[in-house]
Coordinates of C-alpha atoms in Angstrom, one line a residue:
X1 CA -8.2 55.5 -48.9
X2 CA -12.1 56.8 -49.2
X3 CA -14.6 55.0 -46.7
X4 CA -15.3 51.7 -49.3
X5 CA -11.7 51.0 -48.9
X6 CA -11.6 47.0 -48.2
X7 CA -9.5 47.8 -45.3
X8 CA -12.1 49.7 -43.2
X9 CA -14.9 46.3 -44.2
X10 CA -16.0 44.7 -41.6
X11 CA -17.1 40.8 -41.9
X12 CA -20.5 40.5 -42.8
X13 CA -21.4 36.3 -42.9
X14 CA -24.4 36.7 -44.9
X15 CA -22.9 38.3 -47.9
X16 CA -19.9 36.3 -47.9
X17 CA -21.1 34.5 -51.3
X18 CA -21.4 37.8 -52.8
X19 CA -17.4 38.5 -52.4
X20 CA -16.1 36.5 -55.2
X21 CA -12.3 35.4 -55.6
X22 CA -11.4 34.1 -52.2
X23 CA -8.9 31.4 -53.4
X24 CA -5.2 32.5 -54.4
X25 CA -5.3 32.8 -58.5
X26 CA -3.6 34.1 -61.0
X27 CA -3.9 36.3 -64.6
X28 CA -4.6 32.4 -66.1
X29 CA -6.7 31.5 -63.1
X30 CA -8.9 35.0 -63.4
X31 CA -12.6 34.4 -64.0
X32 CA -13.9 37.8 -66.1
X33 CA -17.6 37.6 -65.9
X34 CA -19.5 40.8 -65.3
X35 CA -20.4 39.5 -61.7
X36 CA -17.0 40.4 -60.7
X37 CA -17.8 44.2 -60.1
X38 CA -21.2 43.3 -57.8
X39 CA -19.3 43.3 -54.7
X40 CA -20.4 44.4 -51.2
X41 CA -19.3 47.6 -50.0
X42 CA -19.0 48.9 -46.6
X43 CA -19.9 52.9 -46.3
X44 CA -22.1 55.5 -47.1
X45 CA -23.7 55.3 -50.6
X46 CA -23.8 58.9 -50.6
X47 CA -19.7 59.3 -50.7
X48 CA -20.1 57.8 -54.7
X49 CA -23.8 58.7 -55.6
X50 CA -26.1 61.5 -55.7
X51 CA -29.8 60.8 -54.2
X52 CA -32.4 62.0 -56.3
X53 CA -36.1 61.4 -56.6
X54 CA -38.7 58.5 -55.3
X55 CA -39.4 56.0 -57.9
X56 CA -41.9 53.9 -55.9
X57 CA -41.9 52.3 -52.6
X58 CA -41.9 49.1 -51.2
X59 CA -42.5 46.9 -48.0
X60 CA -38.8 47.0 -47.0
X61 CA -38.2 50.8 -48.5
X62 CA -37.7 52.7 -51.3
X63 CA -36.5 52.2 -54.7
X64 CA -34.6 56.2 -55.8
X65 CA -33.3 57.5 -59.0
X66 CA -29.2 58.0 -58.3
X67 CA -26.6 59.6 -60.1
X68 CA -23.4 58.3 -60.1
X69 CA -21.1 60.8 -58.8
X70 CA -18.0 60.6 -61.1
X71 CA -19.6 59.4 -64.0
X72 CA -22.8 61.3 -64.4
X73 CA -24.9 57.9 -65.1
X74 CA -28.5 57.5 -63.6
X75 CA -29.3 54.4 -62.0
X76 CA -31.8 52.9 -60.0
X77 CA -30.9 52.5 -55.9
X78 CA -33.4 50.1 -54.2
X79 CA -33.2 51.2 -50.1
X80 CA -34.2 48.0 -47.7
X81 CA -34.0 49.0 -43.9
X82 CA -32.4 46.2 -42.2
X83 CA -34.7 46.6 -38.5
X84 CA -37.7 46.2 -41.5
X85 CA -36.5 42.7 -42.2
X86 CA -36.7 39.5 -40.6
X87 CA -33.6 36.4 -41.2
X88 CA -35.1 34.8 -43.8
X89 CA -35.9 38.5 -46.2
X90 CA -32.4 39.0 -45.4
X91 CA -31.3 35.9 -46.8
X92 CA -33.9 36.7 -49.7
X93 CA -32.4 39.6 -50.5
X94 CA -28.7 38.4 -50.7
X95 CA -31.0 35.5 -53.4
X96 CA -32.2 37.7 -55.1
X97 CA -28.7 39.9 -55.9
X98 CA -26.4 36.1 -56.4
X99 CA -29.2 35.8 -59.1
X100 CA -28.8 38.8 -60.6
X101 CA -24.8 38.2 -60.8
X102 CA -25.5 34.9 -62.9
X103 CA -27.7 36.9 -65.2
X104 CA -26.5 38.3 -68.8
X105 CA -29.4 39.0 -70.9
X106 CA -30.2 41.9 -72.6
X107 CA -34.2 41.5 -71.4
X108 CA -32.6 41.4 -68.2
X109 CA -32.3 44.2 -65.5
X110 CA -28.6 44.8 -64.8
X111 CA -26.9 44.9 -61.0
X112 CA -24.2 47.0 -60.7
X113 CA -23.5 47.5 -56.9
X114 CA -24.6 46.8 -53.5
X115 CA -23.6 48.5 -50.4
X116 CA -24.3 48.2 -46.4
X117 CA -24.4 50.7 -43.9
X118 CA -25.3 50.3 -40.3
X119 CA -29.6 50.9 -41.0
X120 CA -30.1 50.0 -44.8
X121 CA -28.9 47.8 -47.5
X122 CA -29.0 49.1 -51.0
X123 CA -29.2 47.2 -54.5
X124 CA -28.1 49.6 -57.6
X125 CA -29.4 48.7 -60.6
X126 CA -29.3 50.4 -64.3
X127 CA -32.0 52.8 -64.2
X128 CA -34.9 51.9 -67.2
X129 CA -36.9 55.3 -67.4
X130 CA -39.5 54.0 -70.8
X131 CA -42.2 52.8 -68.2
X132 CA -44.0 50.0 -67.2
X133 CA -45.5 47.8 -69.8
X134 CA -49.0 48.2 -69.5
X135 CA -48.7 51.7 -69.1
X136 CA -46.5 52.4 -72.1
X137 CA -49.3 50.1 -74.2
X138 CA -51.9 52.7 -72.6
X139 CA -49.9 55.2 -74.1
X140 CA -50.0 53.6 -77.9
X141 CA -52.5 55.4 -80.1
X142 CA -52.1 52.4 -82.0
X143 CA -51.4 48.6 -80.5
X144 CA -51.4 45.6 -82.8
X145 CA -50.5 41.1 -82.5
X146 CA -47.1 42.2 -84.5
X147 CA -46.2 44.5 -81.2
X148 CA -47.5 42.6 -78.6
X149 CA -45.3 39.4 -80.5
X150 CA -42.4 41.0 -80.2
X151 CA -42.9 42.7 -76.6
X152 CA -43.8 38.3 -75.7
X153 CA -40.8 37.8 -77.7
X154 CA -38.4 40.1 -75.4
X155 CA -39.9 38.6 -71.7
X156 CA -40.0 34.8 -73.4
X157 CA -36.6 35.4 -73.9
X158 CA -35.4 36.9 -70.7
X159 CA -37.2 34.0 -69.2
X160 CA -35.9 31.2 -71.2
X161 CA -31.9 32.5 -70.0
X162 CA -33.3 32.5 -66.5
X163 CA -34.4 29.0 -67.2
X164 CA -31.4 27.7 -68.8
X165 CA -29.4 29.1 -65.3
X166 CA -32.0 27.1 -63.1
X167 CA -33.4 30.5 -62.1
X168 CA -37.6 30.7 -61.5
X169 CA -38.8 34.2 -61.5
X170 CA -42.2 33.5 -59.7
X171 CA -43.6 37.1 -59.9
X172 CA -43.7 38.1 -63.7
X173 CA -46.3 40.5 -63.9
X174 CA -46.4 44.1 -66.0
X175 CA -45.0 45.8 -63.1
X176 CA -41.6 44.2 -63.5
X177 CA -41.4 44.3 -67.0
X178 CA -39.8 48.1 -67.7
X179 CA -38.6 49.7 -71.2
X180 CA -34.8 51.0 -71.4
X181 CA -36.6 54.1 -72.5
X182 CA -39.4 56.3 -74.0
X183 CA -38.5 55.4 -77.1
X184 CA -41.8 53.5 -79.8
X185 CA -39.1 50.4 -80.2
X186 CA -37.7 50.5 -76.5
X187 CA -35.6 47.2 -75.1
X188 CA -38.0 45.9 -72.5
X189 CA -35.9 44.5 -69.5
X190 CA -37.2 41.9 -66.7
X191 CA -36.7 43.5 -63.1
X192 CA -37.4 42.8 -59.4
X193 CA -36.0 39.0 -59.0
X194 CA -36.8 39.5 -54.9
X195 CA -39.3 36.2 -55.0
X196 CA -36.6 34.3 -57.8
X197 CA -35.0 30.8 -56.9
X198 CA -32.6 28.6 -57.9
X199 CA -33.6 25.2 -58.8
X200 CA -31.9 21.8 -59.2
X201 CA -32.6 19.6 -61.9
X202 CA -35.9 17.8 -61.5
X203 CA -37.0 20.3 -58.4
X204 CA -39.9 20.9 -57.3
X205 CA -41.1 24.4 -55.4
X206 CA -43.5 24.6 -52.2
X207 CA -43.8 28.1 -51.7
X208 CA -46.7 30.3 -52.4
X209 CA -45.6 33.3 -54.1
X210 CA -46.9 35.4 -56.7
X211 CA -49.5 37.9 -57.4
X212 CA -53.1 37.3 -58.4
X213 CA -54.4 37.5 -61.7
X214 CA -50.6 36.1 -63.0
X215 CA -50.2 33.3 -60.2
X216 CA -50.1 29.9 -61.6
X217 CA -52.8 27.3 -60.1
X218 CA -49.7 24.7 -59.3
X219 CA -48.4 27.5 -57.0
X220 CA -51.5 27.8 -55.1
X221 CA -51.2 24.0 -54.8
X222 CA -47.9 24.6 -53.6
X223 CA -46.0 21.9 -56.0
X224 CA -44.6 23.9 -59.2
X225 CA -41.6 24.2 -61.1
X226 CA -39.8 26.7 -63.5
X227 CA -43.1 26.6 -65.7
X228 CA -45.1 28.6 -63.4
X229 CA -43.4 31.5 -65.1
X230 CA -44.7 30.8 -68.9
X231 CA -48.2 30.5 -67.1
X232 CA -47.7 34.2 -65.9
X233 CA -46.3 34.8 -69.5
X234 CA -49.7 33.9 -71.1
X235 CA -51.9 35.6 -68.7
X236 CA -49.6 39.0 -70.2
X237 CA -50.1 38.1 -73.6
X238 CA -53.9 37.4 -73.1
X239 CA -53.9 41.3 -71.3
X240 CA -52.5 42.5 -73.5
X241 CA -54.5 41.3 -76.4
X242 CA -57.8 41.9 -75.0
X243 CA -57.4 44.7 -72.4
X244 CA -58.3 42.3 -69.3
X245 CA -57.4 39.0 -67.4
X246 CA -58.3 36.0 -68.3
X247 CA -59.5 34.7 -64.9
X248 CA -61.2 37.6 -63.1
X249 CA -63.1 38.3 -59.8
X250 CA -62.9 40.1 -56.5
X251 CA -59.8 38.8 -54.0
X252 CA -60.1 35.1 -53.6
X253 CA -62.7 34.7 -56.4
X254 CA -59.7 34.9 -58.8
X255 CA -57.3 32.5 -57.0
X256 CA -60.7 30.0 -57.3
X257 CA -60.7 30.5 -61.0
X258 CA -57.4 30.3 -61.4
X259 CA -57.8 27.0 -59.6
X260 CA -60.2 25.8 -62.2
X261 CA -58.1 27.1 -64.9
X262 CA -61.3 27.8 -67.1
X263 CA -61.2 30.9 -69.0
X264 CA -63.0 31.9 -72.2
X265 CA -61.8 34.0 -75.7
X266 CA -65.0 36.0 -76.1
X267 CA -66.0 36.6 -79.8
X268 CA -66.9 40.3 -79.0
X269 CA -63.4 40.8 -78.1
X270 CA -61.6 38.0 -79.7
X271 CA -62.7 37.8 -83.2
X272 CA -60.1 40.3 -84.5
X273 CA -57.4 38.6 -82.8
X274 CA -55.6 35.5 -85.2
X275 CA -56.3 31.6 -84.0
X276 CA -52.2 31.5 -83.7
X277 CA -52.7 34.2 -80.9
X278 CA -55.2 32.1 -79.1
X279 CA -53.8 28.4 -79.6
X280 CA -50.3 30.0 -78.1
X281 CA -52.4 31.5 -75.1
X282 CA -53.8 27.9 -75.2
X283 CA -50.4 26.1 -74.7
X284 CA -49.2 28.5 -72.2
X285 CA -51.9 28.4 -69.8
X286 CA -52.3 24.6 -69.9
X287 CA -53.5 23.8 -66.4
X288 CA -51.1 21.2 -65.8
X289 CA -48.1 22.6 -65.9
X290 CA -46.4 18.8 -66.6
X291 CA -48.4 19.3 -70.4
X292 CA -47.8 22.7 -70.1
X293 CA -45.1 24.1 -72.8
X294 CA -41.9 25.5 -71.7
X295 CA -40.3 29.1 -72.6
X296 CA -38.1 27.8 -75.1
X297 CA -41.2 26.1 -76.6
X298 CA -43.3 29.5 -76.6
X299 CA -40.5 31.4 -77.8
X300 CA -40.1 29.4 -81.0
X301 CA -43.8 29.3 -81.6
X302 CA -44.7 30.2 -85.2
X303 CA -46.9 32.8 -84.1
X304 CA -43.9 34.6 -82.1
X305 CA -41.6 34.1 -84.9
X306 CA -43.7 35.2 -87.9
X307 CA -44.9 38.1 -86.1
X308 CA -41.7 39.3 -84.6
X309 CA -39.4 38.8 -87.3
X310 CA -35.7 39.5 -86.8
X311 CA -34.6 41.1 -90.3
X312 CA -31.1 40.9 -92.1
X313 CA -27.8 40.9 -90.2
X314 CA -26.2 44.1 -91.1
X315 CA -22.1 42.7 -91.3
X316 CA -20.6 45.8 -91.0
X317 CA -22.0 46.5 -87.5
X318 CA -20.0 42.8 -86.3
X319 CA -17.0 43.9 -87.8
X320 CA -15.1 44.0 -84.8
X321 CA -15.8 40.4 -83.2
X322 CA -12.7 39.5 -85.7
X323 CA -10.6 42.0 -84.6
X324 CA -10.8 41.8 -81.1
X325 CA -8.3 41.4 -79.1
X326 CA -8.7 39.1 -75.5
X327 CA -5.9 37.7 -75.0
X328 CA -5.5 39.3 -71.7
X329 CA -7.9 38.3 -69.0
X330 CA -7.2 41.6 -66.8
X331 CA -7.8 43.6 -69.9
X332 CA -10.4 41.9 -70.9
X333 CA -12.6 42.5 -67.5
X334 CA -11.5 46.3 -67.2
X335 CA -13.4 46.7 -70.6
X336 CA -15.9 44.4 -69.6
X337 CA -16.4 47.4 -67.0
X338 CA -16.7 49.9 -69.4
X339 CA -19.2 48.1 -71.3
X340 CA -21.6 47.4 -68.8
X341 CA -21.0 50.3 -66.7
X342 CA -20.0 53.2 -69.0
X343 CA -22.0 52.7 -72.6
X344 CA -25.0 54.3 -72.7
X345 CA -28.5 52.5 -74.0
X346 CA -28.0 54.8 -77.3
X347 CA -24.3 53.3 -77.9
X348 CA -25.8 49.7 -77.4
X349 CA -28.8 50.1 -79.9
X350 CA -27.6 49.0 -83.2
X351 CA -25.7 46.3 -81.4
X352 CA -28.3 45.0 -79.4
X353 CA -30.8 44.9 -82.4
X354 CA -27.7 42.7 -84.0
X355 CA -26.9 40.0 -81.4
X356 CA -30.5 39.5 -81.2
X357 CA -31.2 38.7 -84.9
X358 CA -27.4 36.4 -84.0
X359 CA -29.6 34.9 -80.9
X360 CA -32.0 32.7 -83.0
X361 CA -33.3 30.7 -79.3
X362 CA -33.1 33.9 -77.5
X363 CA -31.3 32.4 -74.8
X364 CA -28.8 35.1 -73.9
X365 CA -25.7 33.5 -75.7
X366 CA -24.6 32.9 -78.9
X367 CA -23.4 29.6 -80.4
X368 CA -21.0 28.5 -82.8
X369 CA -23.2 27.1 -84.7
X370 CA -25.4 30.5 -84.9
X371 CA -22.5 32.4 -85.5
X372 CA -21.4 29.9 -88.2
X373 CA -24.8 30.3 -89.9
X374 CA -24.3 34.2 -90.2
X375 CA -21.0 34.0 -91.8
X376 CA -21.8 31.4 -94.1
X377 CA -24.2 33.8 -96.1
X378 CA -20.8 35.9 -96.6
X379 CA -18.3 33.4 -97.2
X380 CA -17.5 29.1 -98.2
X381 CA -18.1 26.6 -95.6
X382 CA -14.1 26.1 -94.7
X383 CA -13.7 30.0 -94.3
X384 CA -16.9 30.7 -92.2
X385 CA -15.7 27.6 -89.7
X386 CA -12.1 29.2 -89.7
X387 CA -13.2 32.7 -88.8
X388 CA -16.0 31.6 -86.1
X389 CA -12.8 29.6 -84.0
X390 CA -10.6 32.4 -84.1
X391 CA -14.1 34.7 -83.3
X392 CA -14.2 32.2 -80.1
X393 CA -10.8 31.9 -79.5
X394 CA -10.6 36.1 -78.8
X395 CA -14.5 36.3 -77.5
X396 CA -15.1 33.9 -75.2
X397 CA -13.3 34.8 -72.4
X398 CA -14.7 32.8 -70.0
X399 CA -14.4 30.0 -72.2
X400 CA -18.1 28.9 -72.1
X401 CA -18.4 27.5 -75.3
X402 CA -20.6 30.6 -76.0
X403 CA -20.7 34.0 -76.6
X404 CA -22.7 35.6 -73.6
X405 CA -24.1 39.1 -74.4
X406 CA -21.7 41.4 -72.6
X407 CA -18.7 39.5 -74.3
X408 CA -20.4 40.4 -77.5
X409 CA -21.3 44.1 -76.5
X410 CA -17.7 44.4 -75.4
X411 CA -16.1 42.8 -78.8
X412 CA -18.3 44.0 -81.4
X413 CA -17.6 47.9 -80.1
X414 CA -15.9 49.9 -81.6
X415 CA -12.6 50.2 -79.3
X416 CA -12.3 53.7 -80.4
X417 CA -15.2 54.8 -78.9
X418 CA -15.3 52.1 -76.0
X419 CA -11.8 53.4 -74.9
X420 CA -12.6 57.3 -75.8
X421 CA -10.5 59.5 -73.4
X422 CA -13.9 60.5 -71.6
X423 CA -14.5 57.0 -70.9
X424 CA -11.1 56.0 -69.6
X425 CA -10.8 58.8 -67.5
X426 CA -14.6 58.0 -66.0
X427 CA -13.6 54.3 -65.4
X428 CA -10.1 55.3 -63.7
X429 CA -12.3 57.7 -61.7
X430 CA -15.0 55.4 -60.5
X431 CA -11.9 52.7 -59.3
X432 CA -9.8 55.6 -57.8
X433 CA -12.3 55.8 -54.8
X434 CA -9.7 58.4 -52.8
X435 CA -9.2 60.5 -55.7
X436 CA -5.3 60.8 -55.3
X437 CA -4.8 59.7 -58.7
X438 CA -3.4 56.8 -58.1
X439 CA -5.5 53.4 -58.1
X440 CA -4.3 50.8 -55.2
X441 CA -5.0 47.3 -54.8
X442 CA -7.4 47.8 -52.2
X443 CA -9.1 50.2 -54.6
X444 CA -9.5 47.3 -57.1
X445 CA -10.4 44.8 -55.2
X446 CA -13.1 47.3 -53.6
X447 CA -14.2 47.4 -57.3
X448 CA -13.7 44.3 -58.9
X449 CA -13.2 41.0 -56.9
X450 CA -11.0 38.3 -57.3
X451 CA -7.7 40.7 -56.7
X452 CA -5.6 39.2 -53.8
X453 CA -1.8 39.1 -54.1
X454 CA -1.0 36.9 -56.7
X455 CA -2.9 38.8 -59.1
X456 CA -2.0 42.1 -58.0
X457 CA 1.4 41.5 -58.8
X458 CA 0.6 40.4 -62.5
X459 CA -1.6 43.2 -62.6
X460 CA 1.5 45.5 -61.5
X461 CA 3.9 43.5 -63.9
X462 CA 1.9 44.6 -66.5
X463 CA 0.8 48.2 -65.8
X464 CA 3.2 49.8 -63.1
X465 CA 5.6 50.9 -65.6
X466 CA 7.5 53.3 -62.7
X467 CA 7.6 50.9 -60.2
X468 CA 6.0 52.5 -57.6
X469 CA 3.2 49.9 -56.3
X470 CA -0.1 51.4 -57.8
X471 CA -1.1 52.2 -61.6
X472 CA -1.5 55.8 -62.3
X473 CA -4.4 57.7 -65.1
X474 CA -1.6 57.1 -67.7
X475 CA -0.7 53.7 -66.8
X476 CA -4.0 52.3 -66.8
X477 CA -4.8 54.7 -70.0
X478 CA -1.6 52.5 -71.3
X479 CA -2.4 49.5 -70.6
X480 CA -5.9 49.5 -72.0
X481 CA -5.1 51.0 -75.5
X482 CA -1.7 49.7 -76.3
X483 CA -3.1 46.2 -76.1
X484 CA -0.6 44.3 -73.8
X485 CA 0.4 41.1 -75.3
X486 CA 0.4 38.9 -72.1

């Protein structure tokens, strides 16, 4: 076994909520969610990643471009030094990762590992390379309401998923809101959740966090909920529409105006701009925030919609949610793998621009009832209701009652291409962590948690076709394309 092998961890009491599936289950019992692969790992980062360059530094260290060793992907490592941190950053940190577990948006920065040595934590992320926001607008020869609609559409709706999971950003500002790429029509994705917190209903926040220019006034009051974020969402919008913050100043001249909340749409630079523009502005940055509208609120406003429109459904690119086949749980979250780990931003496109128009509240998951309303323009009321249940029956694995994003990435593939040889083989790569061609159940549990011995011997039952204890290239290559009817 290589050095993340889970026999060689050593117990590490902070992180123990990170290490899902500690109670005995089952093939039945198995939750697949994409958190399952966000385990932490014990050894040196450097056995399974190449370091590259510095992407920017922070109080706590540096955040690096990596390459995936067996794979060949780029992603983001974000370095903290643990004699750099005090009890309660460690305790932020492990926050800010179970956070980004819960999250499945696709205006959502992905996590895809964390490891420990004996000086430094490190957080992998997918790596977005398209820029910062404000810089990427800079960059525009041209910049107009319809783009800056539907770049407030994107954050409103990573914002409104972190919402509906109890989940409060408190530091949206343009520096955590990155493109997937350098691309004019670039997915924007939310990153650095590092201040985020999970609230119970009808929970109230204390501490002050943020940044100025973007912090709300209830925050400096130190009493605030989830709508602090929206605040910081319409201070973006009004940057972005007039080149400059609506409550200005030097240092602690800002927080007083924010205080205030006074803040003015000057005709010399506002008289281009529409009134639907400013009255959404208006209802974001309400200064009480109990009047204040929500994210789902500013997402569905007319000005947001009209200006950002979604466009027809193209069928043939859903094809697949029909055909899918999800029966089998263990199957299920090995492709789940794939998808979130193997397919590249160009392979997710066209689906991505397709289970957004699906997404009509933006919200991360899709309903039945949105679903339904997409195959009723192609078929009777009795067939489109037929073909939605058995849709759900196959795609909602974890049997939400919705179809999260990566379920719908996952289904709507093509399997040919999702389970191409290259891909198999880099997946049975990256969970063969010794590289003797064999993949053990310490291997997989290294990888994917949840695996203890119940499990592994359904797993084996339905892979192991010698006998021999572990799953081989060809046995896992089996038992992903033949479709195992457990």
């Amino acid at each position: 076994m290589g050095p993340c092998s889970s026999q060689q961890r050593k117990p590490v009491s902070t992180s123990q909520a990170l290490v899902p599936g500690t109670k005995p289950t089952n093939a039945e019992e198995f939750q697949v969610r994409p958190n399952i692969f966000a385990t932490l790992k014990q050894g040196s980062i450097s056995t399974y990643y190449k370091i590259e360059k510095s992407l920017g530094a922070g109080a706590f260290g540096e955040v690096r471009l990596v390459i995936h060793k067996s794979s060949g992907y780029k992603r983001a490592m974000k370095q903290i030094r643990k004699d750099k941190i005090i009890k309660e950053d460690e305790e932020n940190m492990f926050s800010e990762v179970n956070t980004l577990k819960e999250l499945d948006h696709p205006n959502i920065v992905k996590l895809h590992e964390l490891f420990q040595d004996a000086k430094n934590y490190y957080l992998v992320t997918e790596y977005l390379e398209g820029g910062e926001l404000f810089q990427k607008i800079t960059d525009m020869k041209h910049f107009s309401e319809k783009m800056a609609a539907d770049i407030m559409k994107q954050i409103l709706a990573g914002v409104v998923h972190c919402h509906e999971k109890k989940v409060v950003h408190r530091d949206l500002k343009p520096e955590n809101i990155l493109f997937e790429n350098k691309k004019p029509n670039s997915n924007l994705k939310i990153i650095d959740f590092g201040t985020s917190r999970k609230m119970e209903t009808n929970q109230n926040l204390t501490k002050r966090l943020g940044t100025p220019y973007y912090i709300a006034p209830e925050v400096l009051k130190r009493n605030y909920n989830e709508k602090c974020d929206v605040w910081s969402c319409g201070v973006i919008l009004y940057i972005m529409l007039c080149g400059y913050p609506p409550f200005g100043g030097q240092d602690q001249e800002i927080l007083q105006n924010i205080e205030l909340g006074k803040y003015e749409f000057d005709p010399e630079d506002w008289n281009k701009i529409s009134e639907d523009a400013k009255n959404l502005i208006k209802r974001m940055l309400t200064k009480d925030y109990q009047l204040r509208i929500s994210a789902q609120e500013a997402y569905n406003d007319p000005w947001i919609q009209k200006n950002a429109p979604n466009g027809p459904i193209d069928m043939k690119a859903i094809k697949n949610l029909s055909s899918f086949f999800g029966k089998n749980k263990v199957r299920a979250a090995l492709m789940q793998f794939i998808t979130t780990n193997l397919m590249t931003n160009t392979e997710k496109e066209g689906l991505l621009n397709e289970f957004k128009k699906i997404d009509k509240d933006g919200n991360g998951q899709i309903s039945k009832d949105e679903l339904l309303q997409v195959y009723m323009k192609q078929y009777d009321e009795i067939k489109a209701k037929q073909m939605v249940d058995d849709i759900f029956e196959k795609v909602d694995i974890n049997r939400s009652g919705f179809v999260d994003f990566t379920e719908f990435m996952m289904s709507a593939s093509s399997e040919e291409k999702l389970l191409s040889k290259i891909k198999l083989q880099q997946a049975f790569n990256m969970f063969d962590t010794n590289g003797d061609g064999q993949i053990s159940r310490e291997e997989l549990q290294e990888i994917m948690g949840g695996v203890d011995d119940n499990l592994w011997t359904e797993i084996l039952q339905m892979c192991d076709a010698n006998g021999d204890g572990q799953i081989s290239q060809q046995e896992f290559i089996d038992f992903l394309v033949k479709k195992y009817q457990q």
